[in-house]
Amino acid sequence: MNAVVLMFVGLAIILAGYFVYSRYLAKKVYRLSATHRTPAHEFKDGVDYIPTNKFVLWGHHFTSVAGAAPIVGPAVAIIWGWGPAFLWVTLGTVFFAGMHDLGALWASARNKGQSIGTLSGRYIGPRGRNLFLAIMFLLLVMVNAVFAVVISGLLVSQPSAVIPTWGAIVVALLIGQAIYKLRWNLAVVSIAGVVALYGLILLGDRFPIVLPETIMGLSASAFWIIVLFIYAGIASLMPVWMLLQPRDYINGLQLFIGLGLLYAAILLSAPTMVAPMINQNTPPDTPGIVPLLFVTIACGAISGFHGMVSSGTSSKQLDKETDARFVGYFGAVGEGLLALVTLLVVSAGFQTLADWEEVYHAFNEGGAGAFVAAGGTVLSNGLAIPESLSATVLATMAVLFAATTMDTSVRLQRYIISEIGELMGLKLKPLIATVLVLLFGLGLAFGADPSGEGGMIIWPLFGTTNQLLAALTLSIITVILVRKRRPFLPVLLPLMFVLVMSVSALVVQLGTFYGQGNWLLLGMGIVILIAAIWVIIEAAVTLNRVRNQPPEPEDEDVAVAAQAGADGR
């Protein structure tokens, strides 16, 4: 099949989801209101609670949730063939991811910007909250470790990405000052930022930074992992407007330019899908497609991490509640478009099926490296961009998105550790909580592989935990909708599907970890499985109880009643 045909079919499905299905969710299910006072206005503090332009906030939200996962997941899952992966990415984006992200953002905005973990305490109970926090904590440890490993691997394999990767931080800091202190026009700042970023890419391609094999007794990969954690810790302590927001915004623009280049290259070169639609010749170590496909591709179909970002940072910056549809659902659409183009380039970016099979000779091969190599070929053939520069553009794109996710994840885990500390009677200062975050992340990154070069063994458990968290988030949204007597089947049905697939995948993985003697991941997996099942039981009991209770009044009704009481009526 020609890749152009699949590209247009995929684009049509995903965009129809935004223009049609998201309107239904916004009007009938979540009932977004432009008059509702958001937490950004109610608790405005200039640090975490900041009313933000919806396009800037979309950039922060989208790049925080995107990261490298919608690249790595599809680029690994293609080993089962492009057909199943294509269906999961497109239909998952429309009916799962967009609904989940929008729902988490709405639920948090309607509850004073509280995190999804805190909401679990309100709607499920203290025991459910504690278990929920445990799962969130373990997921964030894995996010930090996995993305640090992915980034370090790309910086080593594509040294031309080093200068643009670190230079982008300076660009983001300048953009933050230009927007919030100098009050420059957003369009002017955007153009200047993109030009500066691509100037850095050209510079990086001209002057690649190759590290020696060992630095202070560490491998190059291990050195980059440590540097990345130190940077992420510092970034997480800075006000969001100073670095996190502008970095995410400019990366969002850069991603859409990168997506535009890739889609244009596919359209002009019209490559053939050399990968099989359904792979009947998978390598011997490849696990069964069901249920592993649905956790290998997490981001790009549905991801629990998105709910943490929606309720952890984005809800605190939402200017108007109606902006949630653009920020939340369209953020998922952007990620779906990235996952779709990844599938296309790793299926059609090779000359022959034999070349493709040489890369995909074992499960968990491919990944970000395959995307950069195959995507570079597609860009070169379609737009006549030199392959070296093409690889630099794509490697930088993957690194920057992984880095923005890591930035947000470290900040979120600091919140989680502080919340856990409060439950234990400890008040942890931000710096202390951040140091603990870095220690846990580094411990897992090097605990999985002391060299820091094989941390991708964490990926399957990361994907499964991610999907389990998505199911748990959907369970809370379902409870909220039932209490408000809103339509809840658009949430409940995806919840049931994701839950079954995630628990099944985790059981399979536990057997694999046991057979490998990987006691670290086995122990983490057992804790996650017990906590997840417990939370679901608590949620099911709560759901059965609230169905027989009077409906929860809408926020607007409460406000009217309060005003009437104040007026003495």
Coordinates of C-alpha atoms in Angstrom, one line a residue:
M1 CA 0.0 0.0 0.0
N2 CA 1.1 3.6 -0.7
A3 CA 1.7 5.5 2.5
V4 CA -0.2 8.5 1.2
V5 CA -3.5 6.6 1.2
L6 CA -3.0 5.5 4.8
M7 CA -1.9 9.1 5.7
F8 CA -5.1 10.7 4.5
V9 CA -7.3 8.0 6.1
G10 CA -5.6 8.5 9.4
L11 CA -5.8 12.3 9.2
A12 CA -9.5 12.1 8.4
I13 CA -10.3 9.9 11.4
I14 CA -8.3 11.9 13.9
L15 CA -9.5 15.4 12.8
A16 CA -13.1 14.2 12.6
G17 CA -12.7 13.2 16.3
Y18 CA -11.8 16.8 17.2
F19 CA -14.3 18.6 15.0
V20 CA -17.2 16.3 15.8
Y21 CA -16.8 14.0 18.8
S22 CA -15.0 16.5 21.0
R23 CA -17.9 19.0 20.5
Y24 CA -20.3 16.3 21.8
L25 CA -18.1 15.7 24.9
A26 CA -17.8 19.4 25.6
K27 CA -21.5 20.2 25.3
K28 CA -23.3 17.0 26.5
V29 CA -20.9 15.2 28.8
Y30 CA -18.6 17.7 30.4
R31 CA -20.7 20.8 29.7
L32 CA -17.9 23.3 29.6
S33 CA -18.9 26.8 30.7
A34 CA -17.2 30.1 29.7
T35 CA -18.5 31.7 32.9
H36 CA -17.1 29.2 35.4
R37 CA -14.2 30.8 37.3
T38 CA -11.1 28.7 36.8
P39 CA -8.5 27.9 39.5
A40 CA -6.0 30.1 37.5
H41 CA -8.1 33.1 38.4
E42 CA -9.3 32.0 41.8
F43 CA -5.8 31.2 43.2
K44 CA -3.6 33.3 40.9
D45 CA -0.1 33.4 42.4
G46 CA 2.3 34.0 39.4
V47 CA 4.1 30.7 40.0
D48 CA 1.8 27.7 39.5
Y49 CA -1.7 29.4 39.0
I50 CA -1.4 31.7 36.0
P51 CA -4.3 32.5 33.5
T52 CA -2.7 31.6 30.2
N53 CA -3.4 32.2 26.5
K54 CA -4.9 29.0 25.3
F55 CA -2.4 28.6 22.5
V56 CA 0.5 29.0 24.9
L57 CA -1.1 26.6 27.3
W58 CA -1.8 24.1 24.5
G59 CA 1.9 24.2 23.7
H60 CA 2.8 23.5 27.3
H61 CA 0.2 20.8 27.7
F62 CA 0.8 19.1 24.3
T63 CA 4.6 18.9 24.6
S64 CA 4.4 17.9 28.2
V65 CA 2.2 14.9 27.4
A66 CA 3.8 14.1 24.0
G67 CA 7.5 13.5 24.8
A68 CA 9.2 10.6 23.1
A69 CA 6.4 8.0 23.9
P70 CA 4.3 8.5 20.8
I71 CA 7.5 8.0 18.8
V72 CA 9.0 5.1 20.8
G73 CA 5.7 3.2 21.3
P74 CA 4.5 3.0 17.7
A75 CA 8.1 2.5 16.5
V76 CA 8.3 -0.7 18.7
A77 CA 4.7 -1.9 18.2
I78 CA 5.1 -1.9 14.4
I79 CA 6.8 -5.3 14.9
W80 CA 3.2 -6.8 14.9
G81 CA 2.5 -5.0 11.6
W82 CA 1.2 -1.6 10.8
G83 CA -2.5 -2.5 10.6
P84 CA -3.3 -3.1 14.3
A85 CA -1.1 -0.2 15.4
F86 CA -2.8 2.1 12.9
L87 CA -6.3 1.2 14.2
W88 CA -5.2 1.6 17.9
V89 CA -3.6 5.0 17.2
T90 CA -6.5 6.5 15.3
L91 CA -9.4 5.1 17.1
G92 CA -7.6 5.4 20.5
T93 CA -6.9 9.1 19.9
V94 CA -10.6 9.8 19.0
F95 CA -12.5 7.8 21.6
F96 CA -9.9 7.2 24.4
A97 CA -7.1 9.8 24.6
G98 CA -9.1 13.0 23.7
M99 CA -11.9 12.0 26.1
H100 CA -9.5 11.1 28.9
D101 CA -7.4 14.3 28.6
L102 CA -10.3 16.6 28.3
G103 CA -12.1 14.9 31.2
A104 CA -9.1 15.0 33.6
L105 CA -8.6 18.7 32.8
W106 CA -12.4 19.5 33.3
A107 CA -12.5 17.5 36.6
S108 CA -9.5 19.3 38.0
A109 CA -10.7 22.7 36.9
R110 CA -14.0 22.1 38.6
N111 CA -12.3 21.1 41.8
K112 CA -9.9 24.0 42.5
G113 CA -7.1 22.6 40.3
Q114 CA -6.7 19.5 42.5
S115 CA -4.6 16.7 41.1
I116 CA -6.2 13.5 40.0
G117 CA -4.7 11.8 43.1
T118 CA -6.4 14.3 45.4
L119 CA -9.7 13.9 43.5
S120 CA -9.5 10.2 44.1
G121 CA -9.6 10.9 47.9
R122 CA -12.7 13.1 47.5
Y123 CA -14.7 10.8 45.2
I124 CA -13.4 7.3 46.2
G125 CA -12.1 7.7 49.7
P126 CA -8.8 8.0 51.6
R127 CA -7.7 4.4 51.0
G128 CA -8.3 4.8 47.3
R129 CA -6.3 8.1 47.3
N130 CA -3.3 6.5 49.1
L131 CA -3.2 3.6 46.6
F132 CA -3.7 6.0 43.7
L133 CA -0.7 8.1 44.9
A134 CA 1.4 5.0 45.1
I135 CA 0.7 4.2 41.5
M136 CA 1.3 7.7 40.4
F137 CA 4.6 7.8 42.3
L138 CA 5.9 4.6 40.6
L139 CA 4.7 5.7 37.2
L140 CA 6.6 9.1 37.5
V141 CA 9.7 7.3 38.6
M142 CA 9.5 5.2 35.4
V143 CA 8.7 8.2 33.3
N144 CA 11.8 10.0 34.5
A145 CA 14.1 7.0 34.2
V146 CA 12.8 5.9 30.7
F147 CA 12.9 9.4 29.2
A148 CA 16.4 10.1 30.6
V149 CA 17.6 6.9 29.0
V150 CA 15.9 7.7 25.6
I151 CA 17.4 11.2 25.5
S152 CA 20.9 10.1 26.5
G153 CA 20.8 7.4 23.8
L154 CA 19.8 9.9 21.1
L155 CA 22.5 12.4 22.3
V156 CA 25.1 9.7 21.9
S157 CA 23.8 8.2 18.6
Q158 CA 23.0 11.7 17.1
P159 CA 25.7 14.1 18.5
S160 CA 24.5 16.7 16.1
A161 CA 21.4 17.1 18.4
V162 CA 23.5 18.2 21.4
I163 CA 23.8 21.9 20.6
P164 CA 20.1 22.4 19.7
T165 CA 19.0 20.4 22.7
W166 CA 20.8 22.6 25.3
G167 CA 20.5 25.8 23.2
A168 CA 16.7 25.5 23.3
I169 CA 16.8 26.1 27.0
V170 CA 18.4 29.6 26.4
V171 CA 15.8 30.3 23.7
A172 CA 12.9 29.3 26.1
L173 CA 14.2 31.5 28.9
L174 CA 14.4 34.5 26.5
I175 CA 10.9 33.8 25.2
G176 CA 9.5 33.7 28.8
Q177 CA 11.0 37.1 29.5
A178 CA 9.7 38.5 26.2
I179 CA 6.1 37.3 26.8
Y180 CA 5.6 37.9 30.5
K181 CA 8.1 40.8 31.3
L182 CA 8.5 42.7 28.0
R183 CA 4.9 42.0 26.8
W184 CA 6.0 41.4 23.2
N185 CA 3.5 40.4 20.6
L186 CA 3.1 36.6 20.7
A187 CA 3.3 36.1 16.9
V188 CA 6.7 38.0 16.8
V189 CA 8.0 36.0 19.7
S190 CA 6.9 32.8 18.1
I191 CA 8.6 33.5 14.8
A192 CA 11.8 34.6 16.5
G193 CA 11.8 31.5 18.7
V194 CA 11.3 29.1 15.8
V195 CA 14.0 30.8 13.7
A196 CA 16.4 30.7 16.7
L197 CA 15.7 27.0 17.3
Y198 CA 16.2 26.0 13.7
G199 CA 19.4 28.1 13.6
L200 CA 20.6 26.0 16.5
I201 CA 19.7 22.8 14.5
L202 CA 21.8 24.0 11.6
L203 CA 24.6 24.8 13.9
G204 CA 24.4 21.4 15.6
D205 CA 24.5 19.6 12.3
R206 CA 27.6 21.6 11.4
F207 CA 29.3 21.0 14.8
P208 CA 28.3 17.7 16.4
I209 CA 29.4 17.2 20.0
V210 CA 30.8 13.8 20.5
L211 CA 31.7 12.8 24.1
P212 CA 34.6 10.5 24.9
E213 CA 33.8 6.9 25.7
T214 CA 34.3 7.5 29.4
I215 CA 33.9 10.7 31.5
M216 CA 35.0 10.6 35.1
G217 CA 34.6 6.9 35.0
L218 CA 31.1 7.0 33.5
S219 CA 30.0 6.0 30.0
A220 CA 28.7 8.8 27.8
S221 CA 25.1 7.6 28.2
A222 CA 25.5 7.5 32.0
F223 CA 27.0 11.0 32.0
W224 CA 24.1 12.5 30.0
I225 CA 21.5 10.8 32.3
I226 CA 23.0 12.4 35.3
V227 CA 23.2 15.8 33.6
L228 CA 19.6 15.5 32.5
F229 CA 18.4 14.8 36.0
I230 CA 20.3 17.7 37.4
Y231 CA 18.8 20.0 34.8
A232 CA 15.2 18.7 35.2
G233 CA 15.5 19.2 39.0
I234 CA 16.5 22.8 38.6
A235 CA 13.9 23.5 35.9
S236 CA 11.1 22.0 38.1
L237 CA 11.9 24.5 40.9
M238 CA 11.6 27.6 38.6
P239 CA 8.2 29.4 38.0
V240 CA 6.3 27.8 35.1
W241 CA 6.3 31.0 33.1
M242 CA 10.1 31.3 33.2
L243 CA 11.1 28.1 31.5
L244 CA 8.5 25.3 31.5
Q245 CA 5.7 27.2 29.6
P246 CA 7.8 28.9 27.0
R247 CA 9.9 25.8 26.4
D248 CA 6.8 23.7 25.9
Y249 CA 5.3 26.4 23.7
I250 CA 8.2 26.8 21.3
N251 CA 8.6 23.0 21.2
G252 CA 4.9 22.7 20.3
L253 CA 5.5 25.0 17.3
Q254 CA 8.6 23.1 16.4
L255 CA 6.7 19.8 16.5
F256 CA 4.1 21.1 14.1
I257 CA 6.7 22.3 11.7
G258 CA 8.4 18.9 12.0
L259 CA 5.1 17.1 11.5
G260 CA 4.4 19.3 8.5
L261 CA 7.8 18.5 7.0
L262 CA 7.2 14.7 7.5
Y263 CA 3.7 14.7 6.1
A264 CA 4.8 16.8 3.2
A265 CA 7.7 14.5 2.5
I266 CA 5.4 11.5 2.5
L267 CA 2.9 13.3 0.2
L268 CA 5.7 14.2 -2.3
S269 CA 7.7 11.0 -2.2
A270 CA 4.7 8.7 -1.9
P271 CA 6.7 5.8 -0.4
T272 CA 5.4 2.2 -0.3
M273 CA 4.6 0.5 3.0
V274 CA 7.3 -2.1 3.1
A275 CA 6.4 -3.3 6.6
P276 CA 3.7 -6.0 6.6
M277 CA 0.1 -5.0 7.4
I278 CA 0.0 -8.0 9.8
N279 CA 3.4 -9.5 10.6
Q280 CA 3.2 -13.3 10.3
N281 CA 6.9 -13.6 10.8
T282 CA 7.6 -12.0 14.2
P283 CA 10.9 -12.8 15.9
P284 CA 10.8 -15.7 18.4
D285 CA 11.0 -13.4 21.5
T286 CA 7.9 -11.3 20.5
P287 CA 5.0 -11.5 23.0
G288 CA 1.4 -11.9 21.8
I289 CA -0.2 -8.9 20.2
V290 CA -3.1 -9.0 22.7
P291 CA -2.8 -7.5 25.2
L292 CA 0.7 -6.1 24.7
L293 CA -0.1 -3.9 21.7
F294 CA -2.4 -1.8 23.9
V295 CA 0.3 -1.0 26.4
T296 CA 3.3 -0.8 24.0
I297 CA 1.5 2.1 22.4
A298 CA 0.3 4.2 25.3
C299 CA 0.9 7.8 24.5
G300 CA -0.6 8.2 21.0
A301 CA -3.7 6.2 22.0
I302 CA -4.4 6.9 25.7
S303 CA -2.0 7.6 28.6
G304 CA -2.5 8.0 32.3
F305 CA 0.4 10.4 32.4
H306 CA -1.8 12.9 30.5
G307 CA -4.3 13.0 33.3
M308 CA -1.5 13.8 35.7
V309 CA -0.4 16.8 33.5
S310 CA -4.0 17.9 32.9
S311 CA -4.8 18.0 36.6
G312 CA -1.2 18.8 37.9
T313 CA -0.2 21.8 35.8
S314 CA -2.6 22.6 32.9
S315 CA -5.7 23.0 35.0
K316 CA -3.9 25.6 37.1
Q317 CA -3.2 27.7 34.0
L318 CA -6.6 27.4 32.2
D319 CA -8.0 30.9 31.5
K320 CA -11.5 29.8 30.5
E321 CA -13.1 26.5 31.0
T322 CA -14.1 26.3 27.4
D323 CA -10.4 26.4 26.5
A324 CA -10.2 22.9 27.9
R325 CA -11.5 21.4 24.6
F326 CA -8.7 22.9 22.6
V327 CA -6.0 22.3 25.3
G328 CA -7.1 18.9 26.3
Y329 CA -8.7 17.1 23.4
F330 CA -6.6 18.9 20.7
G331 CA -3.5 18.2 22.7
A332 CA -4.3 14.5 22.4
V333 CA -5.0 15.0 18.6
G334 CA -1.5 16.5 18.2
E335 CA 0.0 13.4 19.9
G336 CA -2.1 11.2 17.7
L337 CA -0.7 12.9 14.6
L338 CA 2.8 12.3 15.9
A339 CA 2.1 8.7 16.5
L340 CA 0.5 8.3 13.1
V341 CA 3.5 9.8 11.2
T342 CA 5.8 7.7 13.2
L343 CA 4.0 4.6 12.0
L344 CA 4.1 5.8 8.5
V345 CA 7.9 6.5 8.4
V346 CA 8.9 3.3 10.2
S347 CA 6.8 1.3 7.8
A348 CA 7.8 3.2 4.6
G349 CA 11.2 4.6 5.4
F350 CA 13.1 1.5 4.4
Q351 CA 14.0 0.3 0.9
T352 CA 12.8 -3.3 1.2
L353 CA 11.1 -5.6 3.6
A354 CA 14.5 -7.3 4.3
D355 CA 15.9 -3.9 5.4
W356 CA 12.9 -3.5 7.7
E357 CA 13.3 -7.0 9.2
E358 CA 17.0 -6.3 9.8
V359 CA 16.1 -3.5 12.1
Y360 CA 13.1 -5.3 13.7
H361 CA 15.0 -8.6 14.4
A362 CA 13.9 -8.7 18.0
F363 CA 11.1 -7.3 20.2
N364 CA 11.8 -3.8 21.7
E365 CA 14.2 -3.0 18.8
G366 CA 13.5 0.0 16.6
G367 CA 12.2 2.7 18.8
A368 CA 13.5 6.3 18.6
G369 CA 16.5 5.3 16.6
A370 CA 14.4 3.6 13.9
F371 CA 12.2 6.8 13.7
V372 CA 15.2 9.1 13.2
A373 CA 16.8 6.8 10.6
A374 CA 13.7 6.0 8.6
G375 CA 12.3 9.6 9.0
G376 CA 15.6 11.0 7.7
T377 CA 15.3 8.9 4.6
V378 CA 11.7 10.0 4.0
L379 CA 12.6 13.7 4.5
S380 CA 15.6 13.3 2.1
N381 CA 13.6 11.6 -0.6
G382 CA 10.5 13.9 -0.3
L383 CA 12.0 17.3 0.3
A384 CA 15.7 16.8 -0.8
I385 CA 16.9 17.7 2.7
P386 CA 20.4 16.1 3.2
E387 CA 20.1 13.0 5.3
S388 CA 22.5 14.2 7.9
L389 CA 20.4 17.4 8.5
S390 CA 17.2 15.4 8.3
A391 CA 18.4 13.1 11.1
T392 CA 19.4 16.1 13.2
V393 CA 16.0 17.7 12.8
L394 CA 14.2 14.5 13.9
A395 CA 16.6 13.6 16.7
T396 CA 16.3 17.2 18.1
M397 CA 12.5 16.9 17.8
A398 CA 12.5 13.6 19.8
V399 CA 15.0 14.8 22.4
L400 CA 13.2 18.1 23.0
F401 CA 9.8 16.4 23.5
A402 CA 11.3 13.8 25.8
A403 CA 13.0 16.6 27.8
T404 CA 9.8 18.6 28.2
T405 CA 8.0 15.6 29.5
M406 CA 10.8 14.9 31.9
D407 CA 10.7 18.6 33.1
T408 CA 7.0 18.3 33.8
S409 CA 7.3 14.8 35.3
V410 CA 9.9 15.9 37.8
R411 CA 7.7 18.8 38.9
L412 CA 4.7 16.5 39.2
Q413 CA 6.6 14.0 41.2
R414 CA 7.7 16.7 43.6
Y415 CA 4.0 17.5 44.2
I416 CA 3.3 13.8 44.8
I417 CA 6.2 13.3 47.2
S418 CA 5.1 16.5 49.1
E419 CA 1.5 15.1 49.2
I420 CA 2.7 11.7 50.5
G421 CA 4.8 13.5 53.1
E422 CA 1.8 15.5 54.3
L423 CA -0.1 12.3 54.8
M424 CA 2.8 11.0 56.9
G425 CA 2.9 14.2 58.9
L426 CA 6.0 15.6 57.2
K427 CA 6.2 18.9 55.5
L428 CA 8.9 18.7 52.8
K429 CA 10.4 21.8 51.3
P430 CA 10.4 21.9 47.5
L431 CA 14.2 21.4 47.3
I432 CA 14.2 18.4 49.6
A433 CA 11.3 16.8 47.6
T434 CA 13.1 17.5 44.3
V435 CA 16.3 15.8 45.6
L436 CA 14.2 12.8 46.5
V437 CA 12.7 12.8 43.0
L438 CA 16.1 12.8 41.4
L439 CA 17.4 10.0 43.7
F440 CA 14.5 7.7 42.9
G441 CA 14.8 8.4 39.1
L442 CA 18.5 7.8 39.0
G443 CA 18.1 4.7 41.2
L444 CA 15.7 3.1 38.7
A445 CA 17.6 4.3 35.6
F446 CA 20.9 2.7 36.8
G447 CA 19.2 -0.1 38.8
A448 CA 17.7 -1.4 35.6
D449 CA 21.1 -1.3 33.9
P450 CA 24.2 0.0 35.7
S451 CA 25.6 1.3 32.4
G452 CA 22.6 3.5 31.7
E453 CA 22.5 2.1 28.2
G454 CA 19.8 -0.6 28.4
G455 CA 17.1 1.2 30.4
M456 CA 14.5 0.4 27.7
I457 CA 13.8 -2.8 29.5
I458 CA 11.6 -0.6 31.7
W459 CA 9.4 0.4 28.7
P460 CA 6.9 -2.5 28.9
L461 CA 6.2 -2.0 32.6
F462 CA 6.1 1.8 32.0
G463 CA 3.4 1.4 29.3
T464 CA 1.3 -1.0 31.4
T465 CA 1.4 1.2 34.5
N466 CA 0.6 4.2 32.3
Q467 CA -2.5 2.5 30.9
L468 CA -3.6 1.3 34.4
L469 CA -3.4 4.9 35.6
A470 CA -5.5 6.0 32.7
A471 CA -8.2 3.4 33.6
L472 CA -8.1 4.6 37.2
T473 CA -8.5 8.2 36.1
L474 CA -11.4 7.3 34.0
S475 CA -13.0 5.6 37.0
I476 CA -12.9 8.8 38.9
I477 CA -14.3 10.8 36.0
T478 CA -17.1 8.2 35.7
V479 CA -18.0 8.6 39.4
I480 CA -18.1 12.4 39.0
L481 CA -20.4 12.1 36.0
V482 CA -22.7 9.6 37.7
R483 CA -22.9 11.9 40.7
K484 CA -23.9 14.8 38.4
R485 CA -26.3 12.6 36.4
R486 CA -24.4 13.2 33.2
P487 CA -23.9 10.7 30.3
F488 CA -21.1 8.4 31.5
L489 CA -21.0 5.5 28.9
P490 CA -18.4 7.5 26.7
V491 CA -16.1 7.2 29.7
L492 CA -17.1 3.8 31.2
L493 CA -16.8 1.7 28.0
P494 CA -13.2 2.8 27.3
L495 CA -12.4 2.4 31.0
M496 CA -13.4 -1.3 30.9
F497 CA -11.4 -2.0 27.7
V498 CA -8.2 -0.3 29.0
L499 CA -8.5 -2.0 32.4
V500 CA -8.8 -5.5 31.0
M501 CA -5.9 -5.0 28.6
S502 CA -3.7 -3.4 31.2
V503 CA -4.2 -6.0 33.9
S504 CA -3.8 -8.8 31.4
A505 CA -0.5 -7.2 30.1
L506 CA 0.8 -6.8 33.6
V507 CA 0.1 -10.4 34.5
V508 CA 2.0 -11.5 31.4
Q509 CA 4.9 -9.2 32.2
L510 CA 5.2 -10.4 35.8
G511 CA 5.7 -13.9 34.4
T512 CA 8.4 -12.5 32.1
F513 CA 10.2 -10.6 34.9
Y514 CA 10.1 -13.7 37.1
G515 CA 11.6 -15.8 34.3
Q516 CA 14.4 -13.3 33.8
G517 CA 15.1 -13.0 37.5
N518 CA 14.4 -9.2 37.3
W519 CA 13.4 -8.8 40.9
L520 CA 13.3 -5.0 40.8
L521 CA 10.7 -4.8 38.1
L522 CA 8.9 -7.9 39.4
G523 CA 8.5 -6.2 42.8
M524 CA 7.3 -2.9 41.3
G525 CA 4.9 -4.8 39.1
I526 CA 3.3 -6.7 42.0
V527 CA 2.8 -3.5 44.0
I528 CA 1.2 -1.8 41.0
L529 CA -1.1 -4.7 40.3
I530 CA -2.4 -5.0 43.9
A531 CA -2.9 -1.2 44.2
A532 CA -4.7 -0.9 40.9
I533 CA -7.1 -3.8 41.5
W534 CA -7.8 -2.4 45.0
V535 CA -8.5 1.1 43.6
I536 CA -10.9 -0.3 41.0
I537 CA -12.8 -2.3 43.7
E538 CA -13.1 0.9 45.8
A539 CA -14.3 2.8 42.7
A540 CA -16.8 0.2 41.8
V541 CA -18.2 0.2 45.4
T542 CA -18.4 4.0 45.3
L543 CA -20.1 4.0 41.9
N544 CA -22.8 1.6 43.1
R545 CA -23.4 3.7 46.1
V546 CA -23.7 7.1 44.3
R547 CA -26.1 5.7 41.8
N548 CA -28.7 5.6 44.6
Q549 CA -27.9 9.0 46.0
P550 CA -29.5 12.4 45.1
P551 CA -27.6 14.0 42.2
E552 CA -24.7 16.4 43.1
P553 CA -25.7 20.0 42.4
E554 CA -23.9 21.8 39.6
D555 CA -21.4 24.4 40.6
E556 CA -23.5 27.1 39.1
D557 CA -26.5 26.1 41.2
V558 CA -24.3 26.2 44.3
A559 CA -23.1 29.7 43.4
V560 CA -26.7 30.9 42.8
A561 CA -27.8 29.5 46.2
A562 CA -24.9 31.1 48.0
Q563 CA -25.6 34.5 46.4
A564 CA -29.3 34.2 47.3
G565 CA -28.4 33.5 50.9
A566 CA -26.0 36.5 50.9
D567 CA -28.8 38.7 49.6
G568 CA -31.2 37.5 52.4
R569 CA -33.6 35.9 50.0

